[in-house]
Amino acid sequence: MQMLSPRQVHLDFHTSEWIEGVGAQFDAETFARMAKEAAVSSMTVFARCHHGWLYYDSWRFPERVHPHLANRNLLVEQVRALHAQGIKAPVYITVQWDYYTANRHPEWLIRKPDGAHEGGPFSEPGFYQSLCVNTGYWKFLQEQTLEVMELL
């Protein structure tokens, strides 16, 4: 019997604040069973997306939880269900692009030699405003990563 190579799925879960009912109909058992039936060996799940929203019940940054996250245990349920099926579940935490953070901390943005920041308006292509980890952003990133590690 020929073995298939590992299958990795990246749930591209960048969900704006305009989307309601995030995770409302999520069923962990069905989710993991479908992944298992599809011979998925690893599925990347999201802790924080490019919009800057969190997909778990944060105790350190509750203001960053997606405003319409109906299932506040979404991340935890995804990871546990996948692990129960023997599927790896790496967790995605955006580093360089985070619209929420860029708007609230412009001092953390990468600057060009002329002082302008990279990226354009959020509603246009190339909107990404790159964050610099050599600023106070580093401390936030560290704290959020530690929170996810403690959660899982």
Tab-separated table of C-alpha atoms in Angstrom, residues 6 10 12 19 30 34-35 44 47 50 56 62 65 67 100 105 111-112 129 135 140 145:
chain	number	residue	atom	x	y	z
A	6	PRO	CA	1.470	14.407	5.245
A	10	HIS	CA	-3.873	26.251	7.183
A	12	ASP	CA	-6.861	31.167	6.858
A	19	ILE	CA	-18.634	39.163	10.651
A	30	THR	CA	-17.483	16.961	13.513
A	34	MET	CA	-13.784	15.521	8.995
A	35	ALA	CA	-10.078	16.341	9.297
A	44	THR	CA	-3.035	25.405	11.769
A	47	ALA	CA	-5.141	32.590	18.141
A	50	HIS	CA	-4.239	40.119	10.805
A	56	TYR	CA	-10.150	32.564	22.591
A	62	PRO	CA	-10.138	40.873	26.759
A	65	VAL	CA	-11.331	39.151	21.668
A	67	PRO	CA	-16.407	41.267	19.132
A	100	TYR	CA	-6.018	46.568	15.629
A	105	HIS	CA	-0.061	52.022	18.598
A	111	ARG	CA	8.963	53.586	9.527
A	112	LYS	CA	10.588	54.438	6.230
A	129	GLN	CA	0.982	48.250	8.138
A	135	THR	CA	9.435	48.535	19.986
A	140	PHE	CA	2.706	42.631	23.975
A	145	THR	CA	2.189	34.181	23.222
